[in-house]
Tab-separated table of C-alpha atoms in Angstrom:
chain	number	residue	atom	x	y	z
P	1	UNK	CA	53.370	58.908	66.524
P	2	UNK	CA	56.086	60.827	65.499
P	3	UNK	CA	59.488	60.343	66.660
P	4	UNK	CA	61.576	63.069	68.088
P	5	UNK	CA	64.461	64.235	66.054
P	6	UNK	CA	67.846	63.483	68.073
P	7	UNK	CA	69.779	66.936	68.737
P	8	UNK	CA	72.432	67.526	66.401
P	9	UNK	CA	75.128	67.902	68.895
P	10	UNK	CA	74.212	64.283	70.643
P	11	UNK	CA	73.950	63.078	67.479
P	12	UNK	CA	77.332	64.277	65.999
P	13	UNK	CA	78.979	63.474	69.466
P	14	UNK	CA	77.656	59.728	68.765
P	15	UNK	CA	78.933	59.551	65.017
P	16	UNK	CA	82.246	60.756	66.503
P	17	UNK	CA	82.664	58.028	69.610
P	18	UNK	CA	81.531	55.554	66.979
P	19	UNK	CA	83.960	56.404	64.283
P	20	UNK	CA	86.797	56.233	66.986
P	21	UNK	CA	85.612	52.932	68.031
P	22	UNK	CA	85.938	51.779	64.096
P	23	UNK	CA	89.453	53.281	63.812
P	24	UNK	CA	90.429	51.693	67.286
P	25	UNK	CA	89.245	48.178	65.677
P	26	UNK	CA	90.915	48.765	62.388
P	27	UNK	CA	94.283	49.623	63.875
P	28	UNK	CA	94.168	46.665	66.468
P	29	UNK	CA	92.993	44.266	63.877
P	30	UNK	CA	95.638	45.154	60.950
P	31	UNK	CA	98.906	45.218	63.089
P	32	UNK	CA	99.130	41.327	62.353
P	33	UNK	CA	99.551	42.050	58.830
P	34	UNK	CA	101.516	45.273	57.994
P	35	UNK	CA	102.513	44.197	54.705
P	36	UNK	CA	100.932	47.397	53.054
P	37	UNK	CA	101.701	49.921	55.224
P	38	UNK	CA	100.211	52.995	52.851
P	39	UNK	CA	96.863	50.973	53.168
P	40	UNK	CA	97.090	50.829	56.474
P	41	UNK	CA	98.079	54.716	57.230
P	42	UNK	CA	95.619	55.952	54.554
P	43	UNK	CA	92.737	54.026	56.047
P	44	UNK	CA	93.103	55.466	59.332
P	45	UNK	CA	93.790	58.955	57.813
P	46	UNK	CA	90.137	58.120	56.542
P	47	UNK	CA	88.763	58.045	60.186
P	48	UNK	CA	90.513	61.213	61.346
P	49	UNK	CA	89.204	63.340	58.355
P	50	UNK	CA	85.716	62.028	59.117
P	51	UNK	CA	86.142	63.301	62.371
P	52	UNK	CA	87.449	66.453	61.617
P	53	UNK	CA	84.222	66.877	59.601
P	54	UNK	CA	82.068	66.171	62.586
P	55	UNK	CA	84.390	69.034	64.618
P	56	UNK	CA	83.490	71.249	61.771
P	57	UNK	CA	79.921	70.270	62.396
P	58	UNK	CA	79.852	70.963	65.751
P	59	UNK	CA	81.437	74.370	65.570
P	60	UNK	CA	79.106	75.211	62.759
P	61	UNK	CA	76.118	74.463	65.035
P	62	UNK	CA	77.306	76.090	68.217
P	63	UNK	CA	77.627	79.354	65.920
P	64	UNK	CA	74.178	79.592	64.968
P	65	UNK	CA	72.484	77.553	67.611
P	66	UNK	CA	71.022	79.911	70.636
P	67	UNK	CA	70.111	77.436	73.057
P	68	UNK	CA	72.449	74.053	73.412
P	69	UNK	CA	71.783	71.048	75.443
P	70	UNK	CA	75.102	71.549	77.391
P	71	UNK	CA	77.272	74.608	78.132
P	72	UNK	CA	78.694	75.546	74.698
P	73	UNK	CA	82.414	75.404	76.209
P	74	UNK	CA	81.589	71.669	77.545
P	75	UNK	CA	80.581	70.717	74.238
P	76	UNK	CA	83.604	72.385	72.156
P	77	UNK	CA	86.143	70.921	74.762
P	78	UNK	CA	84.556	67.283	74.786
P	79	UNK	CA	84.290	67.203	70.660
P	80	UNK	CA	87.987	68.558	71.064
P	81	UNK	CA	89.333	65.938	73.533
P	82	UNK	CA	87.470	63.025	71.150
P	83	UNK	CA	89.086	64.594	68.260
P	84	UNK	CA	92.673	64.513	70.109
P	85	UNK	CA	92.186	60.497	70.334
P	86	UNK	CA	91.514	59.932	66.826
P	87	UNK	CA	94.579	62.391	66.100
P	88	UNK	CA	96.636	60.066	68.413
P	89	UNK	CA	95.495	56.561	66.626
P	90	UNK	CA	96.254	58.193	63.178
P	91	UNK	CA	99.303	59.624	63.901
P	92	UNK	CA	100.601	56.021	65.258
P	93	UNK	CA	99.672	54.618	61.934
P	94	UNK	CA	101.348	57.168	60.055
P	95	UNK	CA	104.575	56.510	61.806
P	96	UNK	CA	104.548	52.929	60.993
P	97	UNK	CA	104.196	54.133	57.135
P	98	UNK	CA	106.926	56.804	57.865
P	99	UNK	CA	109.648	54.715	59.431
P	100	UNK	CA	108.613	51.567	57.262
P	101	UNK	CA	107.964	49.422	60.346
P	102	UNK	CA	106.539	46.345	58.767
P	103	UNK	CA	106.586	44.448	62.178
P	104	UNK	CA	104.811	44.480	65.501
P	105	UNK	CA	105.349	43.656	69.131
P	106	UNK	CA	103.945	42.498	72.229
P	107	UNK	CA	103.731	46.075	73.777
P	108	UNK	CA	102.216	47.484	70.474
P	109	UNK	CA	99.715	45.111	70.881
P	110	UNK	CA	98.987	45.803	74.405
P	111	UNK	CA	98.766	49.671	73.493
P	112	UNK	CA	96.367	48.747	70.405
P	113	UNK	CA	94.227	46.658	72.780
P	114	UNK	CA	93.756	49.442	75.506
P	115	UNK	CA	92.886	52.130	72.953
P	116	UNK	CA	90.499	49.645	71.556
P	117	UNK	CA	88.913	48.862	75.162
P	118	UNK	CA	89.137	52.720	75.665
P	119	UNK	CA	87.415	53.318	72.516
P	120	UNK	CA	84.640	51.343	73.371
P	121	UNK	CA	84.030	52.884	76.676
P	122	UNK	CA	84.136	56.407	75.164
P	123	UNK	CA	81.585	55.183	72.813
P	124	UNK	CA	79.292	53.797	75.628
P	125	UNK	CA	79.904	56.943	77.734
P	126	UNK	CA	78.876	59.551	74.794
P	127	UNK	CA	75.512	57.389	74.033
P	128	UNK	CA	74.457	57.486	78.033
P	129	UNK	CA	75.250	61.429	77.333
P	130	UNK	CA	72.666	61.643	74.656
P	131	UNK	CA	70.349	59.934	76.725
P	132	UNK	CA	70.674	62.364	79.849
P	133	UNK	CA	71.848	59.164	81.981
P	134	UNK	CA	74.688	61.315	83.574
P	135	UNK	CA	75.329	59.175	86.640
P	136	UNK	CA	75.527	55.759	84.694
P	137	UNK	CA	78.572	57.354	82.555
P	138	UNK	CA	80.766	57.357	85.626
P	139	UNK	CA	81.161	53.451	85.570
P	140	UNK	CA	82.892	54.295	82.426
P	141	UNK	CA	85.205	57.110	83.050
P	142	UNK	CA	86.621	55.079	85.762
P	143	UNK	CA	86.945	52.514	83.309
P	144	UNK	CA	89.028	54.673	81.097
P	145	UNK	CA	91.163	56.264	84.096
P	146	UNK	CA	92.163	52.655	84.880
P	147	UNK	CA	93.050	51.744	80.952
P	148	UNK	CA	95.480	54.698	81.195
P	149	UNK	CA	97.209	53.426	84.240
P	150	UNK	CA	97.689	50.333	82.388
P	151	UNK	CA	99.229	52.207	79.364
P	152	UNK	CA	101.614	53.613	81.829
P	153	UNK	CA	102.442	50.220	82.887
P	154	UNK	CA	103.209	49.114	79.289
P	155	UNK	CA	105.324	52.381	78.806
P	156	UNK	CA	107.372	51.483	81.806
P	157	UNK	CA	107.734	47.936	80.809
P	158	UNK	CA	108.454	48.562	77.001
P	159	UNK	CA	110.769	51.359	77.553
P	160	UNK	CA	113.110	49.192	79.862
P	161	UNK	CA	112.743	45.950	77.177
P	162	UNK	CA	114.076	48.423	74.706
P	163	UNK	CA	117.027	49.940	76.137
P	164	UNK	CA	118.175	46.067	77.004
P	165	UNK	CA	117.382	44.370	73.895
P	166	UNK	CA	117.573	46.800	71.075
P	167	UNK	CA	121.068	47.510	69.785
P	168	UNK	CA	120.319	49.244	66.477
P	169	UNK	CA	120.125	53.109	67.547
P	170	UNK	CA	117.636	54.011	64.773
P	171	UNK	CA	115.419	50.997	65.469
P	172	UNK	CA	115.420	51.794	69.146
P	173	UNK	CA	114.448	55.485	68.089
P	174	UNK	CA	111.628	54.567	65.921
P	175	UNK	CA	110.183	52.162	68.790
P	176	UNK	CA	110.575	54.738	71.405
P	177	UNK	CA	108.700	57.371	69.398
P	178	UNK	CA	106.006	55.097	68.576
P	179	UNK	CA	105.481	53.545	72.115
P	180	UNK	CA	105.460	57.370	73.475
P	181	UNK	CA	102.831	58.158	70.803
P	182	UNK	CA	100.740	55.524	71.882
P	183	UNK	CA	100.949	56.150	75.391
P	184	UNK	CA	100.183	59.643	74.889
P	185	UNK	CA	97.022	58.305	73.000
P	186	UNK	CA	95.828	56.504	76.221
P	187	UNK	CA	96.246	59.985	78.031
P	188	UNK	CA	93.941	61.732	75.070
P	189	UNK	CA	91.189	58.838	76.064
P	190	UNK	CA	91.863	59.915	79.910
P	191	UNK	CA	91.314	63.430	78.920
P	192	UNK	CA	87.767	62.550	77.664
P	193	UNK	CA	86.786	60.687	80.636
P	194	UNK	CA	87.989	64.018	82.537
P	195	UNK	CA	85.673	66.275	80.591
P	196	UNK	CA	83.024	63.782	80.841
P	197	UNK	CA	83.522	63.887	84.772
P	198	UNK	CA	82.944	67.753	84.308
P	199	UNK	CA	79.810	67.649	82.670
P	200	UNK	CA	78.363	65.276	84.850
P	201	UNK	CA	79.370	67.218	87.945
P	202	UNK	CA	78.016	70.493	86.349
P	203	UNK	CA	74.652	68.925	85.431
P	204	UNK	CA	73.708	66.344	87.842
């Protein structure tokens, strides 16, 4: 029996989601050893570039495909929101390199874990989308919203601690910008959840 070829859009979105997981895993796992910041930032840039390639594939296929499995705007919006997540992870890693930050802290580790969990929720949801199991996706969008709320909470705590404990103004600026960049990336994960919710609503 011949297996049916997977739709190019779903396949590419799955590849993108899988790459986000790989990037979030790499980011979280390598915070414990930031002795080679150039390597750390460089590896994250490779994941970001790979997702750019997937985005270009989606755009190219949208331009030449007459019938798509979802609304064109929905496919493009989901692709863009997922690309924003990988961009956020990449730009966070880049800041370690630019600011020569070789030490992490408990708050950065908490953000990294929230982003790692969010990446897995995105991956599960996108694979369910490919299987047309739309209502099952909602469990993962709810979880993504919860994780974003956790990110908000971490930002509140770390900003308060930062201004209480850090006296060096340069170090304060560097940490504050990194915290905010990480929290913004949790927002981008929630944007993926919101886009998936729109797709569920329009296709159920």
